[in-house]
Structures are given as structure tokens and as C-alpha cells.
């Protein structure tokens, strides 16, 4: 049997075994820990993917398509049309542009767009419902263009708006505006929710809490979740490269809701009107940019 070879201990001042020529104490004895980039840190801590410039450009192009389709939807909305006619237009315009309608088949959703009328808060399935004069209708569009997602929705008046319709649409639009004005590096997600809740409730309206904004761009729904209520200074700190939606759902009555038997359509318990506006936002070095910009 051969004698075991005793391993020589490397002293602090010995040459480093790695061959660097440095003393062991100044080299591999105390290796410098790897410093994570901000992108690596946010992915590891929060599962948030900060977007690269080419990805932002891809999302922006998807947003341009979305707004073109949204403008065509706005022109067609009138008393007497069926909500499924909106679905047909959105589907055909999306496919014609070489894109894919993200809602179609998503977790079993049967249509290419969400169309939510009056008391419907969100996820309305287009069908035989006829739009009547005085209704409000939200249209939520998400195309996938060259693998990039953009997400936005808007609430429209059908014919001549009612007093109640004017109020809830105005409050919902201003709620989005108040939320987006809080976006800047160093702010927190909770600042967005606080601004929306503080404004909407002061108008005598309520904020839906069961549905939230979300990261978007490389997938339909990414982290982070963006609450439309909350406290200032709470939640993840905003940094450049974050892309997410803000999409407050505001009810004229109470915030309580239920889901219909189709397992998708969310409606107000008290049958009060509900309105929503949504855009996709990028956190920039100095503030924010909407990648789906339309006037509020």
C-alpha cells in the first residue's frame, strides 16, 4: 500500500495556487463576491424582467398596432351593434397585421378581445349583447407582434352619455392619469395605488381590488403586480427598464363583485356602472413613457 501524500497547506503569504502571481491573501483566499447587475437583482428578488432597448422597441411597435386597432374600434361603436362585431374587427385587424390576439385561447378565453358593458367590470366575452344609446363600453386589446405584447384598454360612450356615465368615465380616466404621474425611478409601486385610491374614493367611487395591473412585454402577464390601492412608500422600488400596465377599474357604487357562470365576466354586485382605462408604461431614467399612448 502506498503512503498517502500529505497536502501542503497554503499560507497567507504564499503564492496563490491559481498561478496569478499574487499572494494567496490578496487573491483566492478571499475571493471578491460577484456583484449582481440591477437586471439580475430584480429578476432574482422579484422575478421582474427589466427590458432591454430592443425589447422596448418591440413592445412600442406592438403598441402602435394596438392604437391603430383601438382607433378603428372607436369609429365603429354606435347604438345597435353587437359586442361580437367588435371582436370580429379586432381579430381581423390583428391577424392582418401579422400579429396574434393574446386573449384568444388564453386560459380558455374564447374571444380575441374583452368587451365590458356598463356593470361589467372586466373580461366581458363578446357575443350577442347589443349596445344601446347611453351605454358605456370598455374594449381591452392585447396584440402579440413579433413576440412582443402591448396591452391597453379604453372606455367609450355609446351614443349620448348619461350623467352617471360621464362621471364614472371621467373618474376612471383621471385615476389612470393620477397613477401614471407617480411613475419615476426611486418611487414605489404603492405610490401608484395610493394616488388612484386617494382620488377615486374622494369622488365617491370605489376601486376594484381583485384585479390588478401587471408586468407585460415578453409575456401577457409578468411580475410585478400593480395594485390600484395602497400606501405610499410601499412595494417594489421603480427602476428604469420596468414595463407594466396600470389599469384601474373604478365603480360608481361599491367595489364588491362576482363572476358570472362563464367563469370570466366580472360584474358589480350592486349593478352600478364600472369604467376602466389602461396603458402600458415604461420606467425611464427620468420618469415614464407610455408605450400605448392615447389622450386622457
Coordinates of N, CA, C and O in Angstrom, one line a residue, residues 157-254:
X157 N -68.2 56.0 -24.8 CA -69.6 56.3 -24.7 C -70.3 55.7 -25.9 O -69.7 55.8 -27.0
X158 N -71.5 55.2 -25.7 CA -72.3 54.7 -26.9 C -73.4 55.7 -27.1 O -74.3 55.9 -26.2
X159 N -73.4 56.4 -28.2 CA -74.4 57.5 -28.4 C -74.2 58.6 -27.4 O -73.1 59.1 -27.1
X160 N -75.3 59.1 -26.8 CA -75.4 60.2 -25.9 C -75.1 59.7 -24.5 O -75.9 58.9 -24.0
X161 N -74.1 60.1 -23.8 CA -73.8 59.6 -22.5 C -74.8 60.1 -21.4 O -75.3 61.2 -21.5
X162 N -75.0 59.3 -20.4 CA -75.8 59.7 -19.3 C -75.0 60.5 -18.3 O -73.7 60.5 -18.4
X163 N -75.6 61.1 -17.3 CA -74.9 61.8 -16.3 C -74.0 60.9 -15.5 O -72.8 61.2 -15.2
X164 N -74.5 59.7 -15.2 CA -73.7 58.7 -14.4 C -72.6 58.2 -15.2 O -71.5 58.0 -14.7
X165 N -72.9 58.0 -16.5 CA -71.8 57.5 -17.4 C -70.7 58.5 -17.5 O -69.5 58.1 -17.5
X166 N -71.0 59.8 -17.7 CA -70.0 60.8 -17.8 C -69.1 60.8 -16.5 O -67.9 60.9 -16.6
X167 N -69.7 60.7 -15.3 CA -69.0 60.8 -14.1 C -68.0 59.6 -14.0 O -66.8 59.8 -13.7
X168 N -68.5 58.4 -14.2 CA -67.6 57.2 -13.9 C -66.5 57.2 -14.9 O -65.3 56.8 -14.6
X169 N -66.8 57.5 -16.2 CA -65.7 57.5 -17.2 C -64.7 58.6 -16.9 O -63.5 58.4 -17.0
X170 N -65.1 59.8 -16.5 CA -64.2 60.8 -16.1 C -63.3 60.4 -14.9 O -62.1 60.7 -15.0
X171 N -63.9 59.8 -13.9 CA -63.2 59.5 -12.7 C -62.1 58.4 -13.1 O -61.0 58.4 -12.6
X172 N -62.6 57.4 -13.9 CA -61.7 56.3 -14.3 C -60.5 56.8 -15.1 O -59.3 56.4 -14.8
X173 N -60.7 57.7 -16.0 CA -59.6 58.3 -16.8 C -58.7 59.1 -16.0 O -57.5 59.0 -16.1
X174 N -59.2 59.9 -15.0 CA -58.4 60.7 -14.2 C -57.6 59.8 -13.2 O -56.5 60.1 -12.8
X175 N -58.2 58.7 -12.8 CA -57.5 57.7 -11.9 C -56.2 57.2 -12.6 O -55.2 57.1 -12.0
X176 N -56.3 56.8 -13.9 CA -55.2 56.4 -14.6 C -54.1 57.5 -14.7 O -52.9 57.3 -14.4
X177 N -54.6 58.7 -14.9 CA -53.7 59.8 -15.1 C -52.9 60.1 -13.7 O -51.7 60.3 -13.7
X178 N -53.7 60.0 -12.6 CA -53.1 60.2 -11.3 C -52.0 59.1 -11.0 O -51.0 59.4 -10.4
X179 N -52.3 57.9 -11.4 CA -51.4 56.8 -11.2 C -50.1 56.9 -12.0 O -49.0 56.8 -11.5
X180 N -50.3 57.3 -13.3 CA -49.1 57.3 -14.1 C -48.2 58.5 -13.7 O -47.0 58.4 -14.0
X181 N -48.8 59.5 -13.2 CA -47.9 60.7 -12.8 C -47.0 60.3 -11.6 O -46.1 61.1 -11.3
X182 N -47.2 59.2 -10.9 CA -46.4 58.8 -9.8 C -45.2 58.0 -10.3 O -44.3 57.7 -9.5
X183 N -45.1 57.6 -11.6 CA -44.0 56.8 -12.1 C -42.7 57.6 -12.2 O -42.7 58.6 -13.0
X184 N -41.7 57.1 -11.6 CA -40.4 57.7 -11.7 C -39.4 56.8 -11.0 O -39.7 56.1 -10.0
X185 N -38.1 56.8 -11.4 CA -37.1 56.0 -10.7 C -37.0 56.4 -9.2 O -37.0 57.6 -8.9
X186 N -37.1 55.4 -8.3 CA -37.0 55.7 -6.9 C -38.3 55.7 -6.2 O -38.4 55.6 -5.0
X187 N -39.4 55.9 -7.0 CA -40.8 55.8 -6.4 C -41.1 54.3 -6.2 O -40.3 53.4 -6.5
X188 N -42.2 54.1 -5.5 CA -42.6 52.7 -5.2 C -44.0 52.4 -5.9 O -44.8 53.3 -6.2
X189 N -44.2 51.1 -6.1 CA -45.5 50.7 -6.7 C -46.6 51.1 -5.8 O -47.7 51.5 -6.4
X190 N -46.4 51.1 -4.5 CA -47.5 51.6 -3.6 C -47.9 53.0 -3.9 O -49.1 53.4 -3.6
X191 N -47.0 53.9 -4.4 CA -47.3 55.3 -4.7 C -48.4 55.4 -5.7 O -49.3 56.2 -5.7
X192 N -48.4 54.4 -6.7 CA -49.3 54.4 -7.8 C -50.7 54.1 -7.2 O -51.7 54.8 -7.5
X193 N -50.8 53.0 -6.5 CA -52.1 52.6 -5.9 C -52.6 53.7 -5.0 O -53.9 53.9 -5.0
X194 N -51.8 54.3 -4.2 CA -52.2 55.3 -3.2 C -52.9 56.5 -4.0 O -53.9 57.0 -3.6
X195 N -52.2 56.9 -5.1 CA -52.7 58.1 -5.8 C -54.1 57.8 -6.4 O -55.0 58.6 -6.4
X196 N -54.2 56.6 -7.0 CA -55.5 56.2 -7.6 C -56.6 56.1 -6.5 O -57.7 56.6 -6.7
X197 N -56.3 55.4 -5.5 CA -57.4 55.2 -4.4 C -57.7 56.5 -3.8 O -58.9 56.8 -3.5
X198 N -56.7 57.3 -3.5 CA -57.0 58.6 -2.8 C -57.9 59.5 -3.7 O -58.8 60.1 -3.1
X199 N -57.7 59.5 -5.0 CA -58.5 60.3 -5.9 C -59.9 59.7 -6.0 O -60.9 60.4 -5.9
X200 N -60.0 58.4 -6.4 CA -61.3 57.8 -6.8 C -62.3 57.8 -5.6 O -63.4 58.2 -5.8
X201 N -61.8 57.5 -4.4 CA -62.6 57.5 -3.3 C -63.1 58.8 -2.9 O -64.2 59.0 -2.3
X202 N -62.3 59.9 -3.1 CA -62.7 61.2 -2.8 C -63.8 61.7 -3.7 O -64.5 62.6 -3.4
X203 N -64.0 61.0 -4.9 CA -65.1 61.3 -5.8 C -66.4 60.5 -5.5 O -67.3 60.6 -6.2
X204 N -66.3 59.7 -4.4 CA -67.5 58.9 -4.0 C -67.5 57.6 -4.8 O -68.6 56.9 -4.8
X205 N -66.5 57.2 -5.5 CA -66.4 56.0 -6.2 C -65.6 55.0 -5.5 O -65.0 55.3 -4.4
X206 N -65.5 53.8 -6.0 CA -64.7 52.7 -5.3 C -63.8 52.1 -6.3 O -64.0 52.1 -7.5
X207 N -62.7 51.5 -5.7 CA -61.6 50.9 -6.5 C -61.7 49.4 -6.4 O -61.7 48.8 -5.3
X208 N -61.8 48.7 -7.5 CA -61.8 47.2 -7.5 C -60.5 46.7 -7.1 O -59.4 47.2 -7.6
X209 N -60.4 45.7 -6.2 CA -59.2 45.2 -5.7 C -58.8 43.8 -6.1 O -57.7 43.4 -6.0
X210 N -59.8 43.1 -6.7 CA -59.5 41.7 -7.1 C -58.7 41.6 -8.4 O -58.1 40.6 -8.7
X211 N -58.6 42.7 -9.2 CA -57.8 42.7 -10.4 C -56.8 43.8 -10.4 O -57.1 44.9 -9.9
X212 N -55.6 43.6 -11.0 CA -54.5 44.5 -10.8 C -53.8 44.7 -12.2 O -54.0 43.9 -13.1
X213 N -53.0 45.7 -12.2 CA -52.1 45.9 -13.3 C -50.9 44.9 -13.2 O -50.8 44.2 -12.2
X214 N -50.1 44.8 -14.2 CA -49.1 43.7 -14.3 C -48.0 44.1 -15.2 O -48.1 44.9 -16.1
X215 N -46.8 43.4 -15.0 CA -45.7 43.5 -16.0 C -46.2 42.9 -17.3 O -47.1 42.0 -17.3
X216 N -45.6 43.4 -18.4 CA -46.0 42.9 -19.7 C -44.9 43.2 -20.7 O -44.0 44.0 -20.4
X217 N -44.9 42.5 -21.8 CA -43.9 42.8 -22.8 C -43.4 41.6 -23.5 O -43.5 41.4 -24.7
X218 N -42.8 40.7 -22.7 CA -42.4 39.4 -23.2 C -43.4 38.3 -23.0 O -43.3 37.2 -23.6
X219 N -44.4 38.6 -22.2 CA -45.5 37.7 -21.9 C -46.7 38.5 -21.6 O -46.6 39.7 -21.4
X220 N -47.9 37.9 -21.6 CA -49.1 38.6 -21.3 C -49.2 39.1 -19.9 O -49.5 40.3 -19.7
X221 N -48.8 38.3 -19.0 CA -48.8 38.7 -17.6 C -47.5 38.4 -16.9 O -47.2 37.2 -16.8
X222 N -46.8 39.4 -16.5 CA -45.5 39.2 -15.8 C -45.6 39.9 -14.5 O -46.5 40.5 -14.1
X223 N -44.5 39.7 -13.7 CA -44.3 40.5 -12.5 C -43.8 41.9 -12.9 O -43.2 42.0 -13.9
X224 N -44.1 42.9 -12.1 CA -44.8 42.9 -10.8 C -46.3 43.0 -11.0 O -46.8 43.4 -12.0
X225 N -47.1 42.7 -9.9 CA -48.5 43.1 -9.8 C -48.5 44.6 -9.4 O -47.8 45.0 -8.5
X226 N -49.4 45.3 -10.0 CA -49.6 46.7 -9.8 C -51.0 47.0 -9.2 O -52.0 47.0 -9.9
X227 N -51.0 47.1 -7.8 CA -52.3 47.4 -7.2 C -52.8 48.8 -7.4 O -52.0 49.7 -7.5
X228 N -54.1 48.9 -7.4 CA -54.7 50.2 -7.7 C -55.2 50.9 -6.4 O -56.0 51.7 -6.4
X229 N -54.7 50.4 -5.3 CA -54.9 50.9 -3.9 C -53.6 50.6 -3.1 O -52.8 49.8 -3.5
X230 N -53.5 51.3 -2.0 CA -52.3 51.1 -1.2 C -51.8 52.3 -0.5 O -52.4 53.3 -0.4
X231 N -50.5 52.2 0.0 CA -49.9 53.2 0.8 C -48.6 53.7 0.1 O -47.9 52.9 -0.5
X232 N -48.3 54.9 0.2 CA -47.1 55.5 -0.3 C -45.9 54.8 0.3 O -45.9 54.5 1.5
X233 N -44.8 54.7 -0.5 CA -43.6 54.1 0.0 C -43.5 52.6 0.2 O -42.5 52.1 0.7
X234 N -44.6 52.0 -0.1 CA -44.7 50.5 0.0 C -44.5 49.9 -1.4 O -44.7 50.5 -2.4
X235 N -44.0 48.6 -1.4 CA -43.9 47.9 -2.6 C -42.5 48.0 -3.3 O -41.7 48.8 -2.8
X236 N -42.4 47.4 -4.4 CA -41.1 47.4 -5.1 C -40.7 48.8 -5.6 O -41.6 49.5 -6.0
X237 N -39.4 49.1 -5.5 CA -39.0 50.4 -6.0 C -38.9 50.4 -7.5 O -38.4 49.4 -8.1
X238 N -39.3 51.4 -8.1 CA -39.3 51.5 -9.6 C -37.9 51.9 -10.1 O -37.2 52.7 -9.5
X239 N -37.5 51.2 -11.1 CA -36.2 51.4 -11.7 C -36.3 51.4 -13.3 O -37.3 50.8 -13.8
X240 N -35.4 52.1 -14.0 CA -35.5 52.1 -15.4 C -35.5 50.7 -16.0 O -34.8 49.8 -15.6
X241 N -36.4 50.5 -17.1 CA -36.4 49.2 -17.7 C -37.7 48.4 -17.3 O -38.0 47.4 -18.0
X242 N -38.3 48.8 -16.2 CA -39.6 48.2 -15.9 C -40.7 48.5 -16.8 O -40.8 49.7 -17.2
X243 N -41.4 47.5 -17.3 CA -42.6 47.8 -18.1 C -43.8 47.1 -17.5 O -43.8 45.9 -17.2
X244 N -44.9 47.9 -17.3 CA -46.0 47.3 -16.7 C -47.3 48.1 -17.0 O -47.2 49.3 -17.5
X245 N -48.4 47.5 -16.8 CA -49.7 48.3 -17.1 C -50.2 48.9 -15.8 O -49.9 48.4 -14.7
X246 N -50.9 50.0 -15.9 CA -51.8 50.5 -14.9 C -53.2 50.5 -15.5 O -53.4 51.0 -16.6
X247 N -54.1 49.9 -14.8 CA -55.5 49.7 -15.4 C -56.6 49.7 -14.3 O -57.3 48.7 -14.1
X248 N -56.7 50.9 -13.6 CA -57.7 50.9 -12.5 C -59.1 50.7 -13.0 O -59.6 51.3 -14.0
X249 N -59.8 49.8 -12.3 CA -61.2 49.6 -12.5 C -62.0 50.3 -11.4 O -61.9 50.0 -10.2
X250 N -62.8 51.3 -11.8 CA -63.5 52.2 -10.9 C -65.0 52.0 -11.0 O -65.6 52.0 -12.1
X251 N -65.6 51.7 -9.8 CA -67.1 51.5 -9.8 C -67.8 52.8 -9.3 O -67.3 53.5 -8.4
X252 N -69.0 53.1 -9.9 CA -69.8 54.2 -9.4 C -70.4 53.9 -8.0 O -70.6 54.8 -7.2
X253 N -70.6 52.6 -7.8 CA -71.2 52.2 -6.5 C -70.1 51.5 -5.6 O -68.9 52.0 -5.6
X254 N -70.4 50.4 -5.0 CA -69.5 49.7 -4.1 C -68.5 48.9 -4.9 O -68.8 48.5 -6.1

